[in-house]
Short mmCIF file of C-alpha atoms and ligand atoms in Angstrom, two decimals:
data_model
loop_
_atom_site.label_atom_id
_atom_site.label_comp_id
_atom_site.label_asym_id
_atom_site.label_seq_id
_atom_site.Cartn_x
_atom_site.Cartn_y
_atom_site.Cartn_z
CA MET A 869 64.10 -26.48 -7.71
CA SER A 870 64.24 -29.64 -5.52
CA GLY A 871 65.99 -31.60 -7.96
CA PHE A 872 64.15 -33.69 -10.41
CA VAL A 873 64.23 -33.55 -14.14
CA PHE A 874 61.46 -36.11 -15.10
CA SER A 875 57.65 -35.49 -15.36
CA GLU A 876 55.87 -37.34 -12.60
CA LYS A 877 52.69 -38.98 -12.18
CA PRO A 878 50.10 -37.91 -9.38
CA ILE A 879 50.04 -41.30 -7.76
CA GLU A 880 52.63 -42.52 -5.06
CA MET A 881 53.41 -46.21 -5.41
CA VAL A 882 54.53 -47.95 -2.24
CA GLU A 883 54.06 -51.52 -2.96
CA GLY A 884 54.05 -54.35 -5.67
CA GLU A 885 52.82 -57.75 -6.04
CA GLY A 886 52.42 -59.96 -8.98
CA ALA A 887 50.42 -57.74 -11.73
CA TYR A 888 49.32 -55.37 -8.90
CA LEU A 889 50.74 -52.11 -7.54
CA TYR A 890 49.39 -50.26 -4.58
CA ASP A 891 49.64 -46.46 -3.92
CA ASP A 892 49.95 -44.57 -0.72
CA SER A 893 46.28 -44.44 0.13
CA GLY A 894 46.32 -48.55 -0.15
CA ARG A 895 44.52 -48.22 -3.65
CA GLU A 896 45.02 -51.22 -5.96
CA TYR A 897 46.17 -51.05 -9.52
CA LEU A 898 46.39 -53.60 -12.38
CA ASP A 899 49.92 -52.91 -13.82
CA MET A 900 49.20 -53.60 -17.58
CA GLY A 901 52.36 -51.50 -18.36
CA ALA A 902 54.85 -53.30 -16.11
CA SER A 903 56.68 -50.04 -16.06
CA TYR A 904 57.79 -50.44 -19.76
CA ALA A 905 58.00 -54.15 -19.69
CA CYS A 906 60.62 -54.31 -16.93
CA VAL A 907 58.92 -56.82 -14.62
CA PRO A 908 57.99 -59.82 -16.86
CA LEU A 909 57.54 -61.92 -13.99
CA GLY A 910 55.45 -59.54 -11.99
CA HIS A 911 56.41 -57.37 -8.85
CA GLY A 912 58.25 -58.92 -6.09
CA HIS A 913 58.81 -62.36 -7.73
CA GLU A 914 60.18 -64.92 -5.17
CA ALA A 915 62.91 -66.40 -7.36
CA VAL A 916 64.41 -63.06 -8.23
CA GLN A 917 64.04 -61.67 -4.81
CA SER A 918 65.91 -64.54 -3.00
CA ALA A 919 68.55 -64.90 -5.77
CA VAL A 920 69.30 -60.86 -5.20
CA THR A 921 69.13 -61.35 -1.43
CA ASP A 922 71.48 -64.51 -1.32
CA GLN A 923 73.93 -62.68 -3.51
CA LEU A 924 73.76 -59.48 -1.46
CA GLY A 925 74.94 -61.57 1.62
CA ARG A 926 77.96 -63.14 -0.17
CA LEU A 927 79.28 -60.55 -2.48
CA THR A 928 77.85 -57.19 -3.77
CA TYR A 929 80.46 -56.16 -6.15
CA VAL A 930 83.91 -56.83 -7.40
CA GLN A 931 85.50 -55.41 -10.58
CA ALA A 932 84.51 -57.04 -13.62
CA SER A 933 87.99 -58.51 -14.50
CA TYR A 934 87.47 -61.14 -12.02
CA PRO A 935 85.20 -64.08 -12.89
CA VAL A 936 82.24 -64.42 -10.65
CA GLU A 937 80.19 -67.70 -10.60
CA ILE A 938 76.80 -66.01 -10.89
CA ARG A 939 78.01 -63.88 -13.72
CA THR A 940 79.50 -66.97 -15.53
CA GLU A 941 76.20 -68.63 -15.04
CA LEU A 942 74.07 -65.76 -16.49
CA TYR A 943 76.76 -65.79 -19.64
CA GLU A 944 75.81 -69.55 -19.98
CA ARG A 945 72.21 -69.19 -19.57
CA LEU A 946 72.05 -66.23 -22.14
CA ALA A 947 74.16 -68.14 -24.58
CA ALA A 948 71.69 -71.18 -24.17
CA VAL A 949 68.70 -68.97 -24.96
CA ALA A 950 70.42 -67.13 -27.65
CA PRO A 951 68.97 -67.64 -31.12
CA GLY A 952 71.30 -69.32 -33.39
CA ASP A 953 75.17 -68.70 -32.62
CA ILE A 954 75.09 -65.49 -31.22
CA GLY A 955 76.18 -66.70 -27.92
CA ASN A 956 78.88 -64.07 -26.99
CA VAL A 957 77.63 -61.75 -24.13
CA TRP A 958 78.55 -58.40 -23.16
CA LEU A 959 76.82 -57.03 -20.07
CA CYS A 960 75.86 -53.48 -19.20
CA ASN A 961 73.32 -51.51 -17.18
CA SER A 962 70.56 -50.37 -19.63
CA GLY A 963 69.17 -50.59 -23.30
CA THR A 964 70.86 -47.56 -24.64
CA GLU A 965 74.11 -48.92 -23.54
CA ALA A 966 73.23 -52.35 -24.91
CA ASN A 967 72.77 -50.53 -28.48
CA GLU A 968 75.70 -48.32 -27.88
CA ALA A 969 77.94 -51.29 -27.60
CA ALA A 970 76.32 -52.88 -30.67
CA LEU A 971 77.16 -49.89 -32.72
CA LYS A 972 80.73 -49.58 -31.49
CA PHE A 973 81.02 -53.51 -32.08
CA ALA A 974 79.89 -53.14 -35.66
CA ARG A 975 82.08 -50.27 -36.45
CA SER A 976 85.21 -51.97 -34.93
CA ALA A 977 84.54 -55.40 -36.55
CA THR A 978 83.53 -54.13 -40.07
CA GLY A 979 85.99 -51.00 -40.18
CA ASN A 980 82.81 -49.14 -41.75
CA SER A 981 81.07 -46.32 -40.10
CA LYS A 982 77.63 -46.04 -41.86
CA ILE A 983 74.66 -47.15 -39.50
CA ILE A 984 71.22 -47.71 -41.07
CA ALA A 985 68.09 -47.30 -38.73
CA THR A 986 64.54 -47.31 -39.61
CA GLU A 987 61.67 -44.38 -39.32
CA LEU A 988 59.93 -44.22 -36.08
CA ALA A 989 62.79 -46.25 -34.42
CA PHE A 990 63.65 -45.88 -30.77
CA HIS A 991 67.12 -47.13 -29.70
CA GLY A 992 67.68 -45.08 -26.63
CA ARG A 993 68.90 -41.71 -25.48
CA THR A 994 72.66 -41.69 -25.08
CA MET A 995 74.29 -40.00 -27.94
CA GLY A 996 75.11 -42.90 -30.36
CA SER A 997 71.86 -44.77 -29.53
CA LEU A 998 70.04 -41.28 -30.07
CA ALA A 999 71.38 -40.74 -33.34
CA THR A 1000 69.85 -43.77 -34.47
CA THR A 1001 66.37 -42.92 -32.77
CA TYR A 1002 64.09 -41.21 -35.27
CA LYS A 1003 61.92 -38.60 -33.47
CA GLU A 1004 63.28 -35.19 -33.71
CA LYS A 1005 61.88 -34.29 -30.48
CA TYR A 1006 64.27 -36.60 -28.74
CA LYS A 1007 67.30 -35.43 -30.74
CA LYS A 1008 67.08 -31.79 -31.65
CA PRO A 1009 68.36 -30.13 -28.38
CA TYR A 1010 71.47 -32.31 -28.37
CA GLU A 1011 72.69 -32.15 -31.77
CA PRO A 1012 75.25 -32.74 -33.31
CA LEU A 1013 74.83 -36.33 -32.67
CA MET A 1014 76.94 -39.25 -33.96
CA GLY A 1015 77.16 -38.89 -37.74
CA ASP A 1016 76.76 -41.36 -40.65
CA VAL A 1017 73.24 -42.50 -39.80
CA GLU A 1018 70.80 -43.18 -42.60
CA PHE A 1019 66.94 -43.97 -41.96
CA VAL A 1020 64.99 -45.95 -44.32
CA ASP A 1021 61.27 -46.80 -44.19
CA TYR A 1022 60.33 -49.20 -41.75
CA ASP A 1023 59.01 -52.52 -42.95
CA ASP A 1024 60.07 -51.75 -46.64
CA PRO A 1025 62.33 -54.71 -47.85
CA ALA A 1026 63.44 -52.83 -51.10
CA ALA A 1027 64.35 -49.42 -49.29
CA LEU A 1028 66.45 -51.34 -46.72
CA ALA A 1029 68.26 -53.49 -49.31
CA GLY A 1030 68.90 -50.50 -51.74
CA ALA A 1031 70.57 -48.52 -48.61
CA VAL A 1032 72.91 -51.26 -47.57
CA ASP A 1033 76.16 -51.16 -49.42
CA GLU A 1034 80.08 -51.93 -49.00
CA GLU A 1035 80.33 -48.73 -46.73
CA THR A 1036 77.63 -50.07 -44.17
CA ALA A 1037 78.59 -51.14 -40.49
CA ALA A 1038 75.14 -52.03 -39.37
CA VAL A 1039 71.43 -52.08 -39.69
CA ILE A 1040 69.67 -51.73 -36.38
CA VAL A 1041 66.06 -52.58 -36.34
CA GLU A 1042 63.34 -53.44 -33.64
CA PRO A 1043 61.50 -56.50 -34.78
CA ILE A 1044 58.32 -54.95 -33.44
CA GLN A 1045 58.72 -51.18 -33.00
CA GLY A 1046 57.71 -50.33 -29.28
CA GLU A 1047 57.88 -46.51 -28.70
CA GLY A 1048 57.00 -45.94 -32.36
CA GLY A 1049 53.58 -47.31 -31.97
CA ILE A 1050 53.61 -51.13 -31.77
CA ASN A 1051 54.60 -51.64 -35.35
CA PRO A 1052 55.54 -55.28 -36.32
CA ALA A 1053 57.91 -55.78 -39.14
CA SER A 1054 56.98 -58.33 -41.92
CA THR A 1055 58.91 -61.70 -41.86
CA ALA A 1056 59.94 -60.63 -45.49
CA PHE A 1057 61.55 -57.38 -44.08
CA LEU A 1058 63.53 -59.14 -41.55
CA GLN A 1059 64.72 -61.73 -43.86
CA ARG A 1060 65.74 -59.17 -46.47
CA ALA A 1061 67.68 -57.19 -43.88
CA ARG A 1062 69.45 -60.57 -43.06
CA GLU A 1063 70.34 -61.24 -46.77
CA ALA A 1064 71.38 -57.51 -47.53
CA THR A 1065 73.75 -57.25 -44.48
CA ALA A 1066 75.13 -60.79 -45.01
CA GLU A 1067 76.08 -59.79 -48.64
CA ALA A 1068 77.69 -56.64 -47.84
CA GLY A 1069 79.64 -57.98 -44.92
CA ALA A 1070 77.69 -55.61 -42.49
CA ALA A 1071 76.23 -56.29 -39.08
CA LEU A 1072 72.56 -56.98 -38.51
CA VAL A 1073 71.38 -55.96 -35.19
CA PHE A 1074 68.05 -56.64 -33.67
CA ASP A 1075 67.18 -54.21 -30.87
CA GLU A 1076 65.05 -56.62 -28.56
CA VAL A 1077 65.20 -54.39 -25.49
CA GLN A 1078 61.49 -54.23 -25.50
CA THR A 1079 60.53 -57.23 -27.58
CA GLY A 1080 62.81 -59.68 -25.80
CA MET A 1081 62.41 -61.80 -22.57
CA GLY A 1082 59.31 -63.49 -23.84
CA ARG A 1083 57.41 -60.43 -24.43
CA THR A 1084 55.99 -61.56 -27.85
CA GLY A 1085 55.38 -65.22 -26.89
CA ALA A 1086 58.93 -66.39 -27.80
CA MET A 1087 61.94 -65.73 -25.88
CA TRP A 1088 62.98 -63.24 -28.77
CA ALA A 1089 60.69 -61.79 -31.35
CA CYS A 1090 63.24 -62.62 -34.00
CA GLU A 1091 62.65 -66.36 -33.47
CA ARG A 1092 59.08 -66.00 -34.59
CA ALA A 1093 60.45 -64.84 -37.91
CA GLY A 1094 63.35 -67.46 -38.11
CA VAL A 1095 66.00 -64.76 -38.70
CA VAL A 1096 69.22 -64.64 -36.53
CA PRO A 1097 70.93 -61.43 -36.34
CA ASP A 1098 74.61 -60.77 -35.94
CA MET A 1099 73.94 -59.01 -32.66
CA LEU A 1100 70.76 -58.82 -30.33
CA THR A 1101 70.37 -56.23 -27.57
CA SER A 1102 68.22 -57.06 -24.50
CA ALA A 1103 67.59 -54.94 -21.33
CA LYS A 1104 64.07 -53.73 -19.80
CA GLY A 1105 62.85 -57.13 -18.55
CA LEU A 1106 66.16 -58.88 -18.29
CA GLY A 1107 66.70 -58.23 -14.61
CA ASN A 1108 62.90 -58.32 -13.65
CA GLY A 1109 63.24 -54.67 -12.50
CA PHE A 1110 66.95 -54.62 -11.71
CA PRO A 1111 69.16 -52.61 -14.20
CA VAL A 1112 70.76 -54.81 -16.64
CA GLY A 1113 71.44 -55.00 -20.32
CA ALA A 1114 73.02 -57.21 -22.65
CA THR A 1115 74.59 -57.27 -26.27
CA LEU A 1116 74.58 -60.85 -27.69
CA CYS A 1117 76.95 -61.29 -30.68
CA ARG A 1118 78.51 -63.83 -33.07
CA ASP A 1119 82.25 -64.81 -33.01
CA TRP A 1120 83.16 -62.52 -35.92
CA ILE A 1121 81.98 -59.51 -33.83
CA ALA A 1122 83.46 -60.72 -30.54
CA GLU A 1123 86.85 -61.28 -32.08
CA ASP A 1124 87.18 -57.79 -33.12
CA TYR A 1125 85.18 -55.74 -30.86
CA GLY A 1126 87.78 -53.11 -30.23
CA SER A 1127 88.14 -51.99 -26.71
CA HIS A 1128 84.88 -51.35 -25.13
CA ALA A 1129 84.29 -51.69 -21.38
CA SER A 1130 82.24 -50.67 -18.39
CA THR A 1131 82.88 -50.64 -14.64
CA PHE A 1132 79.68 -52.32 -13.42
CA SER A 1133 79.38 -54.74 -16.55
CA GLY A 1134 77.78 -57.76 -15.06
CA GLY A 1135 78.08 -56.96 -11.17
CA PRO A 1136 77.15 -60.08 -8.95
CA VAL A 1137 73.92 -58.75 -7.56
CA ILE A 1138 72.67 -57.49 -11.12
CA SER A 1139 73.73 -60.92 -12.63
CA ALA A 1140 71.90 -62.81 -9.97
CA ALA A 1141 68.70 -60.78 -10.80
CA ALA A 1142 69.20 -61.71 -14.47
CA GLU A 1143 70.19 -65.28 -14.14
CA ALA A 1144 67.01 -65.75 -12.04
CA THR A 1145 64.79 -64.06 -14.45
CA VAL A 1146 66.09 -65.85 -17.51
CA SER A 1147 65.83 -69.37 -15.76
CA THR A 1148 62.35 -68.75 -14.50
CA LEU A 1149 61.36 -67.63 -17.92
CA VAL A 1150 62.75 -70.76 -19.27
CA ASP A 1151 61.85 -73.33 -16.72
CA ALA A 1152 58.15 -72.03 -16.26
CA GLU A 1153 57.59 -71.74 -19.90
CA VAL A 1154 56.64 -68.23 -19.51
CA PRO A 1155 56.87 -67.07 -23.23
CA ALA A 1156 54.38 -69.85 -24.20
CA HIS A 1157 51.84 -68.65 -21.43
CA ALA A 1158 52.39 -65.06 -22.76
CA ASP A 1159 51.73 -66.34 -26.39
CA GLU A 1160 48.44 -68.03 -25.31
CA VAL A 1161 47.21 -65.06 -22.98
CA GLY A 1162 48.15 -62.72 -25.74
CA ILE A 1163 46.07 -64.36 -28.24
CA TYR A 1164 42.97 -64.27 -25.89
CA LEU A 1165 43.61 -60.58 -24.93
CA ARG A 1166 43.76 -59.63 -28.50
CA GLU A 1167 40.84 -61.51 -29.43
CA GLN A 1168 38.60 -60.37 -26.68
CA LEU A 1169 39.80 -56.68 -27.47
CA ALA A 1170 38.77 -56.89 -30.96
CA GLU A 1171 35.46 -58.49 -30.05
CA ARG A 1172 34.55 -56.19 -27.26
CA LEU A 1173 35.90 -52.73 -28.77
CA GLY A 1174 35.05 -53.20 -32.26
CA ASP A 1175 34.56 -50.15 -34.29
CA SER A 1176 35.44 -47.80 -31.13
CA ILE A 1177 38.94 -48.29 -31.79
CA ARG A 1178 41.03 -47.96 -35.15
CA GLU A 1179 43.30 -50.96 -34.87
CA ILE A 1180 44.84 -53.64 -32.63
CA ARG A 1181 48.60 -54.38 -33.21
CA GLY A 1182 51.25 -56.64 -31.85
CA ARG A 1183 52.30 -60.10 -30.89
CA GLY A 1184 52.17 -62.18 -27.43
CA LEU A 1185 51.70 -59.63 -24.71
CA MET A 1186 52.98 -56.68 -26.64
CA VAL A 1187 49.93 -54.80 -27.54
CA GLY A 1188 48.96 -51.59 -29.31
CA ILE A 1189 45.42 -50.21 -29.52
CA GLU A 1190 45.13 -47.20 -31.99
CA VAL A 1191 42.31 -45.22 -30.32
CA ARG A 1192 40.23 -42.72 -31.90
CA ARG A 1193 41.24 -39.82 -29.54
CA GLY A 1194 44.19 -38.81 -27.73
CA SER A 1195 45.82 -41.71 -25.72
CA ASN A 1196 46.63 -39.59 -22.75
CA ARG A 1197 42.83 -39.00 -21.91
CA VAL A 1198 42.26 -42.46 -22.31
CA LEU A 1199 45.32 -43.66 -20.05
CA ARG A 1200 44.15 -41.20 -17.30
CA ASP A 1201 40.70 -42.45 -17.28
CA LEU A 1202 41.83 -45.98 -17.21
CA ALA A 1203 44.09 -45.24 -14.26
CA LEU A 1204 42.03 -42.93 -11.95
CA GLU A 1205 38.51 -44.42 -12.97
CA HIS A 1206 39.44 -48.22 -13.22
CA GLY A 1207 42.71 -48.60 -11.50
CA VAL A 1208 44.18 -50.07 -14.86
CA LEU A 1209 47.73 -48.80 -15.64
CA ALA A 1210 48.91 -48.71 -19.35
CA LEU A 1211 51.32 -46.84 -21.36
CA PRO A 1212 51.25 -44.55 -24.48
CA ALA A 1213 53.12 -45.17 -27.82
CA GLY A 1214 52.92 -41.87 -29.53
CA ARG A 1215 49.77 -39.73 -29.63
CA THR A 1216 46.90 -42.20 -30.45
CA VAL A 1217 48.25 -45.66 -29.28
CA VAL A 1218 47.51 -47.41 -25.91
CA ARG A 1219 50.39 -49.52 -25.25
CA LEU A 1220 49.92 -52.89 -23.10
CA LEU A 1221 53.12 -54.46 -21.75
CA PRO A 1222 51.78 -56.43 -18.74
CA PRO A 1223 53.69 -58.87 -16.55
CA LEU A 1224 53.85 -61.97 -18.80
CA THR A 1225 52.28 -63.95 -15.92
CA ILE A 1226 48.93 -62.44 -15.99
CA ASP A 1227 45.93 -64.74 -16.33
CA ARG A 1228 42.79 -64.51 -18.42
CA ASP A 1229 40.75 -62.85 -15.60
CA GLN A 1230 43.38 -60.04 -15.43
CA ALA A 1231 43.02 -59.84 -19.29
CA ASP A 1232 39.25 -59.67 -18.86
CA GLU A 1233 39.75 -56.83 -16.32
CA VAL A 1234 41.73 -54.47 -18.88
CA VAL A 1235 38.99 -55.33 -21.52
CA ASP A 1236 36.41 -54.27 -19.29
CA ALA A 1237 37.95 -51.13 -18.34
CA LEU A 1238 38.90 -50.06 -21.91
CA GLU A 1239 35.36 -50.81 -23.03
CA ALA A 1240 34.00 -48.46 -20.39
CA VAL A 1241 36.42 -45.84 -21.41
CA VAL A 1242 36.55 -46.00 -25.08
CA GLY A 1243 33.58 -48.20 -25.88
C1 LIG B 1191 63.53 -48.63 -23.87
C2 LIG B 1191 64.06 -49.11 -25.19
C3 LIG B 1191 65.46 -48.67 -25.49
C4 LIG B 1191 66.29 -47.75 -24.32
O1 LIG B 1191 66.58 -48.60 -23.09
P1 LIG B 1191 66.92 -47.87 -21.66
O2 LIG B 1191 67.18 -48.81 -20.81
O3 LIG B 1191 65.97 -46.84 -21.37
O4 LIG B 1191 68.22 -47.13 -22.12
C5 LIG B 1191 66.21 -49.20 -26.45
N1 LIG B 1191 65.40 -49.71 -27.46
C6 LIG B 1191 64.21 -50.04 -27.21
C7 LIG B 1191 63.49 -50.88 -28.51
C8 LIG B 1191 63.46 -49.66 -26.20
O5 LIG B 1191 62.28 -49.82 -25.88
#
């Protein structure tokens, strides 16, 4: 074996610019997946590239216990864009670590252990986050996982409220499930989760690893529902391709978080990438643009695909198209015949998570390709 454990695609990518990727034969692909929402500003974004290059020239790394200007700026930036008063920031390297931290913080701050998650949830692949992930195929070979996790129906306010009690440390929810099939929660569900956790003294955690960073047409999906959690986790698009995650939390959590730590927490180069990404999203009003193009894209999809698909779900530029056959075939045809890259979300959903900077012409391009493949 020559040493890889991941499945590979039969296309080698060598270059990226904006919403496009180029393979080793020079073929152009419209990247409607942004490699799982990881490049919200598109490939090779000027502001991020130059922030990283500048920081590389100054200081690549110093242990996290020394304050570093760029990390302090990132803390301030994230606190400024955080919904409500969840401005305490813990930095890490990935989404699963951000959730792992949230679970540990909740247990420490509440003194309880029970965690409530939702059916079809995806929160990551390390042992704790994995225990709150729903699908057996991700978990089975690694059991026993962290215990005391209970799953309730997604988007069922009564089931959730019934499960939360005095023993509960946290409820963890994606405001729109990504991996689970692009399933948006109703505002009523998120509000009920807020009330039930507040009454019981448990922490409400929103996993915005996929929905955050402007993806749904607002900086955070929970803003659209007007519900502020006790903790919010971010990663994927946070560094526009650089590996960084964050757990934002309220004071009562930060004051009693225990002794969690990580060597690379908020390294200078990664902080520079995230700071540039967040400030560009805010200054260029990217979430509002994503909202507008997302509405257009979903309208066009509905109009042009009609009955040849089952359903279109999502918000902003987080779009799920439930197709009438296996999504893998559709994705392959989109890529090989039309040069459009998209993602699956379960067996029958084609998932679009493009750079938030795409324009209407690029939205038209994906609609044309989908019409040709499934129409
Ligand atoms: C991708 C994802 C994660 C895990 O993030 P990694 O960086 O792969 O560890 C967690 N939660 C959600 C909602 C995700 O989409």
